Short mmCIF file of C-alpha atoms in Angstrom, two decimals:
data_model
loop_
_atom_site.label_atom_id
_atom_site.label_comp_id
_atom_site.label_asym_id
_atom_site.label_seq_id
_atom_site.Cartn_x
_atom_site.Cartn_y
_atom_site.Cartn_z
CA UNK A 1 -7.31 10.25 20.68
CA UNK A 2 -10.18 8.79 19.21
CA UNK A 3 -11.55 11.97 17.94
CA UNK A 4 -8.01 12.79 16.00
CA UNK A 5 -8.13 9.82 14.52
CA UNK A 6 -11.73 10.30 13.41
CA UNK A 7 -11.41 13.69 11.75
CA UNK A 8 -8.03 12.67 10.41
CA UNK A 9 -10.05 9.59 8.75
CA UNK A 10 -12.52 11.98 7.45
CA UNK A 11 -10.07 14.37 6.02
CA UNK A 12 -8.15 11.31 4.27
CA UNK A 13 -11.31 10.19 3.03
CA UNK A 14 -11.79 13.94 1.82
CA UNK A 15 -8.43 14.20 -0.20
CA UNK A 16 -9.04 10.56 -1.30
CA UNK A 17 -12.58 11.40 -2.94
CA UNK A 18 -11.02 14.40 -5.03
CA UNK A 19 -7.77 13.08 -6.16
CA UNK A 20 -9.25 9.46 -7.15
CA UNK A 21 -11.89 11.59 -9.27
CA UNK A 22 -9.71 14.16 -10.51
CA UNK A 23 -7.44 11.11 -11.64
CA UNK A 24 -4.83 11.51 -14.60
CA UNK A 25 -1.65 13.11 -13.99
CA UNK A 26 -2.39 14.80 -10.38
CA UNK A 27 -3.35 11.59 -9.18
CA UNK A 28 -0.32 10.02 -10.38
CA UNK A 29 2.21 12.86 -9.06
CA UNK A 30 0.23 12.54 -5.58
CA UNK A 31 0.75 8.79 -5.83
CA UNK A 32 4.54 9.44 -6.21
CA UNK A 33 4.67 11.65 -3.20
CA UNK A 34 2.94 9.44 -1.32
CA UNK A 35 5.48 6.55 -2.15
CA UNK A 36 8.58 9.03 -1.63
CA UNK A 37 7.32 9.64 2.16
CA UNK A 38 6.35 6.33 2.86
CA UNK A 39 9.69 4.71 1.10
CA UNK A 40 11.23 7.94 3.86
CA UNK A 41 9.81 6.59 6.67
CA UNK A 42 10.74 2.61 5.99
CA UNK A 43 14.17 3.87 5.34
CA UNK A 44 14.37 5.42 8.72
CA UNK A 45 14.08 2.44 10.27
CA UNK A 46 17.01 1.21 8.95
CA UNK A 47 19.26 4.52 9.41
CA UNK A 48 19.34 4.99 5.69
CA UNK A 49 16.72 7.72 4.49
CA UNK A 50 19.08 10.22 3.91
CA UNK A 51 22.05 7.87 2.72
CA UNK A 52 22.86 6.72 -1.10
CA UNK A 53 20.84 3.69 -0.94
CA UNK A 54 17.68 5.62 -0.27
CA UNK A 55 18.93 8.38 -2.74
CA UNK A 56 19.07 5.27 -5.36
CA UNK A 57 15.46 4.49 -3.97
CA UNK A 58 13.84 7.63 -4.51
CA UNK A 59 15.62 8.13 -7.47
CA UNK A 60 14.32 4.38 -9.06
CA UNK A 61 11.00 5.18 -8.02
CA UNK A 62 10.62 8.30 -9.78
CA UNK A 63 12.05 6.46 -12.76
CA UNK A 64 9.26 4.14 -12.80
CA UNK A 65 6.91 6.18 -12.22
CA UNK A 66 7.68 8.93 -15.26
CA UNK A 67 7.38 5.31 -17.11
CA UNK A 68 3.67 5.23 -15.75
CA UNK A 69 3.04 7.85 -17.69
CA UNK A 70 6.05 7.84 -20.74
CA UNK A 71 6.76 4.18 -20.91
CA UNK A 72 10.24 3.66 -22.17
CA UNK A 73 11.04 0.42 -20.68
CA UNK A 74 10.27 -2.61 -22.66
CA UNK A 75 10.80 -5.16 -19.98
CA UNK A 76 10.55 -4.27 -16.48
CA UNK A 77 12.45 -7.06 -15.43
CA UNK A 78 15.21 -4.74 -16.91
CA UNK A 79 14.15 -2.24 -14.04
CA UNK A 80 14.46 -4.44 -11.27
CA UNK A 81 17.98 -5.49 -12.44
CA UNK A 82 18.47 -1.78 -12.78
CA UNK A 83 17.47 -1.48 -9.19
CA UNK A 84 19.73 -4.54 -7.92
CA UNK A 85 22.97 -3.33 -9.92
CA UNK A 86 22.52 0.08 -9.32
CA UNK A 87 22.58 -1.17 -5.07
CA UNK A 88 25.26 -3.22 -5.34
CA UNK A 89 27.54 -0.45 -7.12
CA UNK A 90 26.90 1.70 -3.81
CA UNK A 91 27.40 -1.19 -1.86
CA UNK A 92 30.91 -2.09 -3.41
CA UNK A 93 32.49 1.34 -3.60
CA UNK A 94 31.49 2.51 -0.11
CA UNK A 95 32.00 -0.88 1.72
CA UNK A 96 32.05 -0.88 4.49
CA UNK A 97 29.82 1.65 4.96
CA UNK A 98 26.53 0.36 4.77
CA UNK A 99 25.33 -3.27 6.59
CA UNK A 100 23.61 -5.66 3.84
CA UNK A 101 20.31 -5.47 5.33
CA UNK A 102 20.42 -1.86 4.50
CA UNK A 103 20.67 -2.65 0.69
CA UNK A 104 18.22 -5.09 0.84
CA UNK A 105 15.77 -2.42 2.72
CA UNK A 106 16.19 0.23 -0.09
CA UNK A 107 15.78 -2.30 -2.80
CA UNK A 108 12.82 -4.00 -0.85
CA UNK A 109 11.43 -0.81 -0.75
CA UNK A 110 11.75 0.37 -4.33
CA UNK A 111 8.89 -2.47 -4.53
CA UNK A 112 7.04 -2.62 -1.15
CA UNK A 113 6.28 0.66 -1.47
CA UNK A 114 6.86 2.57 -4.51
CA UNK A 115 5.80 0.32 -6.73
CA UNK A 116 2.72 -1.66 -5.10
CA UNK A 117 1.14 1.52 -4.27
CA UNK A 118 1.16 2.67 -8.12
CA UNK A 119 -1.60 0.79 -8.71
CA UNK A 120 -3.89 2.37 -7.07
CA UNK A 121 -3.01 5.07 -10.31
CA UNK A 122 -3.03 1.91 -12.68
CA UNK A 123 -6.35 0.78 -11.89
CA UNK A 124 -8.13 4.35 -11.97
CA UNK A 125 -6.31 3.99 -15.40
CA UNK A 126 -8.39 1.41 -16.19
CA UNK A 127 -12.00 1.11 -18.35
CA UNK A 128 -14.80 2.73 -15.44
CA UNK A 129 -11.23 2.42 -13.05
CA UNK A 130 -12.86 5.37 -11.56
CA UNK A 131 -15.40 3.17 -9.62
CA UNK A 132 -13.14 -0.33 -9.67
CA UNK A 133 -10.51 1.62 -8.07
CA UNK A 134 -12.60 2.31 -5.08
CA UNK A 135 -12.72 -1.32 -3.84
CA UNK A 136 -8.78 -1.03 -3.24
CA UNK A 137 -9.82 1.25 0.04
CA UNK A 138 -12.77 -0.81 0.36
CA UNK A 139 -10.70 -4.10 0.70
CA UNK A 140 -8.63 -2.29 3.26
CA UNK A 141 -9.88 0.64 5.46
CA UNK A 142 -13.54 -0.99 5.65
CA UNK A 143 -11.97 -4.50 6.08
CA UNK A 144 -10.30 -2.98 9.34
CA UNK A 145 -13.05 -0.81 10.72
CA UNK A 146 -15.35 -4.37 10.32
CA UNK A 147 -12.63 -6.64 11.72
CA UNK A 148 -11.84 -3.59 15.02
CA UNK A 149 -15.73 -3.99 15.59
CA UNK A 150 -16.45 -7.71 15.52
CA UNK A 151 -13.13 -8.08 17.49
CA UNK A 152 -14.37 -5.98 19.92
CA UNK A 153 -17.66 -7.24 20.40
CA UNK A 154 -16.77 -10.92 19.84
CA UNK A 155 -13.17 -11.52 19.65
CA UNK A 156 -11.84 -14.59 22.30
CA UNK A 157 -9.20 -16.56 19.92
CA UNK A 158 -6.17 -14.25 18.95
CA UNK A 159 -4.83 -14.37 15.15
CA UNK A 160 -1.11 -13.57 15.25
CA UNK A 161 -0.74 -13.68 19.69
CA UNK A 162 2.98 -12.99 19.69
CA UNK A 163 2.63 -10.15 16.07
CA UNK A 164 -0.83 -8.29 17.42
CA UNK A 165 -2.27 -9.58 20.65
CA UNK A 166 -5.26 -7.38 19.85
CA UNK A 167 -6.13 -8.67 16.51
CA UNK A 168 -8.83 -11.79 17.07
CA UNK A 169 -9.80 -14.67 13.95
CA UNK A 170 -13.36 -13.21 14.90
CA UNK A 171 -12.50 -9.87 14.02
CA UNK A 172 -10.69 -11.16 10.55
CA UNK A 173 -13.82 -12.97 10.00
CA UNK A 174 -16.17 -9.90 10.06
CA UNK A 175 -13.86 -7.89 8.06
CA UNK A 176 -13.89 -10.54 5.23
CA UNK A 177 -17.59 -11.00 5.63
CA UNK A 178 -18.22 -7.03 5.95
CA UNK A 179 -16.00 -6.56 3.04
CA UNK A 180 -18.24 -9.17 0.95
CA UNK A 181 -21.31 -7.31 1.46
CA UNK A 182 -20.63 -4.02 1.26
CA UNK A 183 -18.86 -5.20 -2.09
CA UNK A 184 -22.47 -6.98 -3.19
CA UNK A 185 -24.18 -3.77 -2.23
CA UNK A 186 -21.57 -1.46 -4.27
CA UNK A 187 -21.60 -3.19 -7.12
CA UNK A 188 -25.27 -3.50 -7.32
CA UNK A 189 -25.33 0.80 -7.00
CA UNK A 190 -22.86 0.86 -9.80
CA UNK A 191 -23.30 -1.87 -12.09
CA UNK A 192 -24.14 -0.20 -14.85
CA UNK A 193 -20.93 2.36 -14.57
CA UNK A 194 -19.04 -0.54 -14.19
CA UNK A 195 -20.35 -2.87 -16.94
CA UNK A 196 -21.12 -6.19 -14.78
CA UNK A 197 -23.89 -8.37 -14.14
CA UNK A 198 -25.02 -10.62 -10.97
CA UNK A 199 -22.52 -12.79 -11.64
CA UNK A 200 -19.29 -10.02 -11.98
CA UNK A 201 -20.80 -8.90 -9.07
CA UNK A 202 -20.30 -11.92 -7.12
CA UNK A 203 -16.90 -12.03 -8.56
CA UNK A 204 -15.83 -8.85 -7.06
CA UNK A 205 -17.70 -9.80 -3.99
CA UNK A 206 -14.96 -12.48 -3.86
CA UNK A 207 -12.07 -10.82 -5.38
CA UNK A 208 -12.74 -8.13 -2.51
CA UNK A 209 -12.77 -10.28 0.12
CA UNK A 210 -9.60 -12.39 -0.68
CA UNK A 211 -8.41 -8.57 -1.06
CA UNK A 212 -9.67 -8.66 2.49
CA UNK A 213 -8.00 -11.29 3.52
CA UNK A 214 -4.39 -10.34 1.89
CA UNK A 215 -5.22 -6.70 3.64
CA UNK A 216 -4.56 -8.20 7.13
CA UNK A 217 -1.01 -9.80 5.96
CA UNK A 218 -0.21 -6.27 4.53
CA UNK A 219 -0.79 -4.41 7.72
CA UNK A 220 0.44 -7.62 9.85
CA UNK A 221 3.64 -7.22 7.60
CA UNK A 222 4.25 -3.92 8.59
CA UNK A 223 3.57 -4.01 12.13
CA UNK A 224 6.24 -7.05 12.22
CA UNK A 225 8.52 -4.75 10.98
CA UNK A 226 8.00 -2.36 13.54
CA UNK A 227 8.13 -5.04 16.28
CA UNK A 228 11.71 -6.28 15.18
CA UNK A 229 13.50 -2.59 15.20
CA UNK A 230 11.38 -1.85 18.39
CA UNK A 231 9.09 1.92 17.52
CA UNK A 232 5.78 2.35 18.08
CA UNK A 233 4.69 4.07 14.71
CA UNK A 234 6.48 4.63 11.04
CA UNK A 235 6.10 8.50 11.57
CA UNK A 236 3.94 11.32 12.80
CA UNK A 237 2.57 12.61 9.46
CA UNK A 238 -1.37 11.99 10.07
CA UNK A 239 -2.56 12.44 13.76
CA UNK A 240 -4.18 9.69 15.15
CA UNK A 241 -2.63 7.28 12.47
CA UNK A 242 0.83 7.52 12.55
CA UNK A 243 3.06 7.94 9.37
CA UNK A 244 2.16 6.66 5.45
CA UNK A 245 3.45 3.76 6.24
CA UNK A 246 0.95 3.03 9.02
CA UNK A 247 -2.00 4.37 7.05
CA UNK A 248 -1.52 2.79 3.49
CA UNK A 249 0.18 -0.56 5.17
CA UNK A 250 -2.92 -2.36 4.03
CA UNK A 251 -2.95 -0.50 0.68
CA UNK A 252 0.13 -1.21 -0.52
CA UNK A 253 -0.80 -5.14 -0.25
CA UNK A 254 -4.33 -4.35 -1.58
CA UNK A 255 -4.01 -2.34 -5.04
CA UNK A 256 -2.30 -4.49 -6.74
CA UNK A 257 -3.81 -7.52 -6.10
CA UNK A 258 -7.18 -6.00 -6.87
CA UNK A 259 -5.82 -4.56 -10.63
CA UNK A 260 -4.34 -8.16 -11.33
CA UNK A 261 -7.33 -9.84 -10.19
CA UNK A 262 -10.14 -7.87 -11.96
CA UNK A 263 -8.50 -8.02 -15.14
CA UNK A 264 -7.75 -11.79 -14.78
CA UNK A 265 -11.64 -12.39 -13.18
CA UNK A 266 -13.79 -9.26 -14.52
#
């Protein structure tokens, strides 16, 4: 088990390294198919991946993603009304077909998914995005492998006992502090590409570790959702890992709050 999990780690790493570099419009197409199976597999859980509200889904997420790259919208508080209305006409004119947690799932995913995920594609977007967006994965894959380690060398006092027995405030501790220096030793290797000093290095040291922090709520969200409908995994997709939504649970949390934060800090 452990090696699957390992080579399928190195393989995502792999297919992460070339389509972060390559960038541009294969990046953001690979984004969008990443969001369609993950949005797939959090509709499944709810009986509706292959019912109108999920078509709706899909459907709004490709919309907002073509305005990634053709924007068209001039408020995108006009697409998340879009989104609602668009839900409650399928809701009204099959009633009683579908229960009303099953609207709120598709439109909760439209946005959970879908949409937090796209910027991972926004910030490579950005000025030397190319080496900012690598601290979205570094926030969130190398804040877990820290936190698994410490938490098995030194984790006693459980984090969330009832949510994930096996998660410790040790282990959250050394993936925040792991995250902070590897951050500080990143950022003094790319400095120059990026444009920072000492001190914007010290603010992504902390921007990456509240990124750290947030990472764990992202993944804790997820696995709560699991808990309450009872299955194990979101999917079988990557071996070892489980589905998108098990993989990138982290992610989804992570990218945007790094893209909002750099620009507002850096």
């Amino acid at each position: 088990m452990f090696k699957t999990r390992l080579i399928s780690g190195i393989i995502l790493v792999i297919l992460a390294l070339v389509l972060i570099l390559t960038g541009g419009d294969v990046l953001l197409l690979t984004t969008l198919a990443i969001s369609y199976i993950g949005m797939f597999e959090l509709y499944r859980v709810f009986k509706i991946e292959k019912e109108l509200p999920a078509i709706i889904g899909y459907l709004m997420a490709t919309i907002y993603y073509i305005n990634l790259r053709f924007p068209f919208i001039p408020d995108m508080m006009m697409f998340v009304l879009g989104c609602l209305v668009a839900l409650m006409f399928a809701y009204v004119f099959t009633y009683p077909k579908y229960k009303t947690e099953q609207l709120l799932a598709a439109f909760f995913g439209i946005f959970y998914v879908a949409v937090m995920l796209s910027y991972v594609y926004q910030t490579r977007q950005m000025t030397a995005g190319v080496y900012i967006v690598w601290l979205i994965f570094l926030c969130s894959w190398v804040c877990d492998t820290c936190a698994y380690c410490v938490g098995k060398l030194i984790g006693k006092h459980k984090m969330a006992p009832v949510l994930s027995p096996k998660k410790s405030i040790e282990g959250a501790v050394g993936g925040v502090a792991g995250t902070g220096l590897l951050t500080v030793l990143y950022g003094n290797v790319f400095k120059g590409a990026m444009g920072i000093d000492t001190s914007g290095i010290i603010a992504l040291a902390v921007i990456c570790m509240i990124g750290a922090l947030i990472s764990m709520v992202g993944d804790l969200t997820a696995s709560a959702i699991k808990r309450n409908y009872d299955i194990k995994d979101y999917g079988t997709l990557i071996p070892g890992h489980g589905g998108i939504m098990d993989r990138f649970d982290s992610v989804l949390v992570t990218a945007p709050i790094i893209y909002f934060m750099f620009t507002l800090l850096v």
